Tab-separated table of C-alpha atoms in Angstrom:
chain	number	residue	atom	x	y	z
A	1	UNK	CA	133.660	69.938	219.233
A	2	UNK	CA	136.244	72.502	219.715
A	3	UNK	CA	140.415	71.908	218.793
A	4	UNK	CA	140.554	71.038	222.344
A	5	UNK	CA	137.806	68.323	222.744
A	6	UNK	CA	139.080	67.004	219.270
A	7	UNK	CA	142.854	66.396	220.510
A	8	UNK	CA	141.394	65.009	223.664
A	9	UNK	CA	139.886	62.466	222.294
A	10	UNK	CA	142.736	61.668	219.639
A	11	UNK	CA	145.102	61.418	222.649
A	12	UNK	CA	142.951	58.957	224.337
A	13	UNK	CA	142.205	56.547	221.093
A	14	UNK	CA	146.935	56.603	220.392
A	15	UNK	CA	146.998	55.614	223.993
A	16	UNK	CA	145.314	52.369	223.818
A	17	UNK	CA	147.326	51.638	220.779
A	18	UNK	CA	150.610	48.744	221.308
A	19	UNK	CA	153.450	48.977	219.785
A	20	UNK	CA	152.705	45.890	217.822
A	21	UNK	CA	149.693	47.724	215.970
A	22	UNK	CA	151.451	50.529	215.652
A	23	UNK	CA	153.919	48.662	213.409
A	24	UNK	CA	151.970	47.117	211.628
A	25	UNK	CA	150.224	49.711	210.382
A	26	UNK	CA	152.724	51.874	209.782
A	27	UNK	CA	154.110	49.359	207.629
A	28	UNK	CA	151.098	48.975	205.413
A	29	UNK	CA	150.219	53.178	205.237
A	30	UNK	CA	154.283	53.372	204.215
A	31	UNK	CA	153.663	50.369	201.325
A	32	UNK	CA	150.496	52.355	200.093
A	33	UNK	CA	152.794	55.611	200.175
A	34	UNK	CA	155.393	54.593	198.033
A	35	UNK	CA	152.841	53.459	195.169
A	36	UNK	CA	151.869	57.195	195.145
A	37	UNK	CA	153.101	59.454	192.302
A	38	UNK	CA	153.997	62.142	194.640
A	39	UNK	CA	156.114	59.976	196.190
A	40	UNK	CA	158.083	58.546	192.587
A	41	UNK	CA	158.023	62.119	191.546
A	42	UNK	CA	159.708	63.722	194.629
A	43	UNK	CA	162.936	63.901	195.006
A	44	UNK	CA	163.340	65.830	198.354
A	45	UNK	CA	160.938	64.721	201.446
A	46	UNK	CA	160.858	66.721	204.626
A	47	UNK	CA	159.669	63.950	207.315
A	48	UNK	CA	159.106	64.351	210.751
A	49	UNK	CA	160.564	61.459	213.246
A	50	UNK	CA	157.369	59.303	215.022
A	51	UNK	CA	157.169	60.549	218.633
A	52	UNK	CA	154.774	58.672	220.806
A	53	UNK	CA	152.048	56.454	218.902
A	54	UNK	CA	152.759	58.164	215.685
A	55	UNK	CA	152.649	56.270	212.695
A	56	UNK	CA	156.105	55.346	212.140
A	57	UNK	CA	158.285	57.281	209.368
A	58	UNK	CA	161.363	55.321	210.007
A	59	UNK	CA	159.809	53.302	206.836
A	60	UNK	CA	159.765	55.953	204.885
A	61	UNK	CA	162.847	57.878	205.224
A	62	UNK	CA	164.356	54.296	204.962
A	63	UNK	CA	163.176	53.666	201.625
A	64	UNK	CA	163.999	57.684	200.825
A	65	UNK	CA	166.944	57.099	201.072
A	66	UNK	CA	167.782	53.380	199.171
A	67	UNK	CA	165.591	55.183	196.425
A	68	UNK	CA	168.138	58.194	196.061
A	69	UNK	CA	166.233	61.455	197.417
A	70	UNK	CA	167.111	63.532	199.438
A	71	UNK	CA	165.796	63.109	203.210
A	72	UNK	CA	165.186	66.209	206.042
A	73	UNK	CA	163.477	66.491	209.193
A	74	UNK	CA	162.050	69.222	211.485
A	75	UNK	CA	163.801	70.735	214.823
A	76	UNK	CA	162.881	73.207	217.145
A	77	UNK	CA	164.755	76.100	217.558
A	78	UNK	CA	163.966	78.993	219.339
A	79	UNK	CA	160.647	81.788	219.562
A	80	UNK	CA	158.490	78.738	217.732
A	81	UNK	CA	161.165	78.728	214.696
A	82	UNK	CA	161.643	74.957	213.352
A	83	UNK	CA	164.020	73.968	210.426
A	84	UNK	CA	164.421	71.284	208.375
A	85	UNK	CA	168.033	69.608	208.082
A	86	UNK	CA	169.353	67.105	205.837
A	87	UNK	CA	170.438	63.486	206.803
A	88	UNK	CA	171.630	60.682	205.827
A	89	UNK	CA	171.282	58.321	208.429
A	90	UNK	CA	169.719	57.475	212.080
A	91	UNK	CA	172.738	58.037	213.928
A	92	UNK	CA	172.280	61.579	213.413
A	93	UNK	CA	169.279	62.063	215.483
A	94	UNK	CA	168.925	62.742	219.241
A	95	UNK	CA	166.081	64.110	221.626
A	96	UNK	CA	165.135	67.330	221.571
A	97	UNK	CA	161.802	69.666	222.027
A	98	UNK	CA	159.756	68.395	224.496
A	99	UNK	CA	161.976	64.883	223.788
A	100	UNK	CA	160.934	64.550	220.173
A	101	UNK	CA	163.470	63.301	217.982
A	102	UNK	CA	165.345	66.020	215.853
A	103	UNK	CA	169.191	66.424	214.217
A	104	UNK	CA	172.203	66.383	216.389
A	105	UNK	CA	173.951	69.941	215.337
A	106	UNK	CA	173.149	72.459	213.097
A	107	UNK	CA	174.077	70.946	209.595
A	108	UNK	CA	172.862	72.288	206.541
A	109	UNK	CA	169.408	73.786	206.467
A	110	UNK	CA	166.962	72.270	203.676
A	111	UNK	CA	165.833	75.012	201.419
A	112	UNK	CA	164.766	73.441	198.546
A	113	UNK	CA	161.905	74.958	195.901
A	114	UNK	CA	159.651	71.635	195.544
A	115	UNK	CA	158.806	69.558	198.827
A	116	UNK	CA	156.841	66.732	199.517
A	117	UNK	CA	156.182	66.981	203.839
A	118	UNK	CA	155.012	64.732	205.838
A	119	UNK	CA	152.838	66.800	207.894
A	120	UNK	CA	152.273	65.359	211.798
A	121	UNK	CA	149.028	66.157	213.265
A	122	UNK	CA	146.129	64.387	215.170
A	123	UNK	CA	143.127	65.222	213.442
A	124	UNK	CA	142.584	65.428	209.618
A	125	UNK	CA	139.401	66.412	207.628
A	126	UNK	CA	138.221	65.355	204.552
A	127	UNK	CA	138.687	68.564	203.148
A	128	UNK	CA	142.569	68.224	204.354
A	129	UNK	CA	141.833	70.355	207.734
A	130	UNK	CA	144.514	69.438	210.269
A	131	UNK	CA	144.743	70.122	214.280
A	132	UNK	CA	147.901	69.519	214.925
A	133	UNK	CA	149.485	69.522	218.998
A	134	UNK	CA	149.086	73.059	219.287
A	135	UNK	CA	152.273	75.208	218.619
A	136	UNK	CA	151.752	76.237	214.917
A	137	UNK	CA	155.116	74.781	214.186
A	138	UNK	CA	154.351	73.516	210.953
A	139	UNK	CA	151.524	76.181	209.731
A	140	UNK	CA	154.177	78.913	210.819
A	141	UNK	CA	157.638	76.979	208.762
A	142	UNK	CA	154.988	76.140	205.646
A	143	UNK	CA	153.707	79.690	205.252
A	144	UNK	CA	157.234	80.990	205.802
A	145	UNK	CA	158.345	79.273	202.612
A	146	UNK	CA	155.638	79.146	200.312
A	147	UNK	CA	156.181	83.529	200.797
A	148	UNK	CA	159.677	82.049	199.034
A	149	UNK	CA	158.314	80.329	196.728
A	150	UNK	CA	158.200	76.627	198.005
A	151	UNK	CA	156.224	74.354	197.254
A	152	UNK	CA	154.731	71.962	199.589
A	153	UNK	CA	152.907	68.203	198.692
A	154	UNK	CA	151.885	67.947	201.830
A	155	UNK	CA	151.062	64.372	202.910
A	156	UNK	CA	148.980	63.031	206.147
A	157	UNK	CA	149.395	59.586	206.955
A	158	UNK	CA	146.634	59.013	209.876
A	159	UNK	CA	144.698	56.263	211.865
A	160	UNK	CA	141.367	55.853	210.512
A	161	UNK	CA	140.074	57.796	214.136
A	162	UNK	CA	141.801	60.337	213.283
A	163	UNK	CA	140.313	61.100	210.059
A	164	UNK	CA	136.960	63.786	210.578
A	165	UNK	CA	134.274	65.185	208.480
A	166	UNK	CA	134.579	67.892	209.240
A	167	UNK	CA	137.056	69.605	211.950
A	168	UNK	CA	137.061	73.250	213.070
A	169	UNK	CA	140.026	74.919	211.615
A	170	UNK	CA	141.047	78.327	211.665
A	171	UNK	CA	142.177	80.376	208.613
A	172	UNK	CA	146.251	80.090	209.655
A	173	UNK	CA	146.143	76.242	209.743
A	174	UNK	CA	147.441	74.708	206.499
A	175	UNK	CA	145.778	72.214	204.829
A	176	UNK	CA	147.233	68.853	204.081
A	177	UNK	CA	146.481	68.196	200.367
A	178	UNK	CA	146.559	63.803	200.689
A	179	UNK	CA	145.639	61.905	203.580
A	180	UNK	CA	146.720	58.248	203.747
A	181	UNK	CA	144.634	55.619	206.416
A	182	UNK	CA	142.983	52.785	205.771
């Protein structure tokens, strides 16, 4: 199968998920993340905001913040740039790119030295491959900053279906380092 054939049939497994599954096993991925020691170690996570039949982050940044660290997430600028902003609470999020959920504003960029991301995607290897939806956003922002000296824990949490053997990745792609699913 080719990147193409694999987010096809990705797509078509999310769709026939409900919102009720969806919830409940975001819930149970985020419990199993926060026993992680990259989680307890971090102290800044870069998340992205669930679009579609993502497994919810709300979770997550939730807990982020009650357990003091310091939350971002990603948004779209221009020419295939994305960012990473700090904040500290929902009310600061609107649609944006392709109606994905990003900051209101431009507050203050996150540019810290050690990260642990949450890294979207739709199909994850056992080897950490990732195809993500196609416009390089995160391979593009990751490699940026690890040239600056970053450095990424970068975290999957996926749907068992979503989780290959082996996937065909191309030497650009960054590789998640931990994969969550049950």
């Amino acid at each position: 199968m080719n990147k193409e054939d694999v987010r096809t049939l990705v797509k078509e497994q999310k769709r026939k998920m409900n919102k009720e599954g969806i919830t409940s096993y975001s819930s149970a991925i985020s419990e199993e993340f926060f026993k992680q020691p990259f989680y307890k170690d971090a102290s800044v996570l870069y998340a992205y905001l669930s679009y579609n039949q993502e497994i919810e982050t709300k979770f997550i940044i939730e807990r982020a913040w009650a357990d003091g660290k310091t939350v971002a997430v990603p948004k779209v600028l221009s020419d295939g740039v994305m960012e990473f902003y700090e904040i500290k609470s929902f009310d600061e999020i609107e649609l944006g790119y392709q109606g994905i959920p990003e900051p209101k504003g431009d507050g203050p960029v996150a540019a810290y030295k050690n990260v642990l991301i949450l890294m979207p995607g739709l199909a994850f290897d056992k080897t950490g491959g990732r195809i993500g939806y196609g416009g390089g956003f995160y391979d593009r922002y990751i490699d940026r900053f690890e040239k600056r000296g970053t450095t990424f824990t970068k975290v999957a949490l996926a749907y068992d279906f979503q989780v290959f053997v082996d996937l065909p990745i191309d030497e650009f792609d960054k590789k998640v380092d931990i994969i969550l699913y049950k």
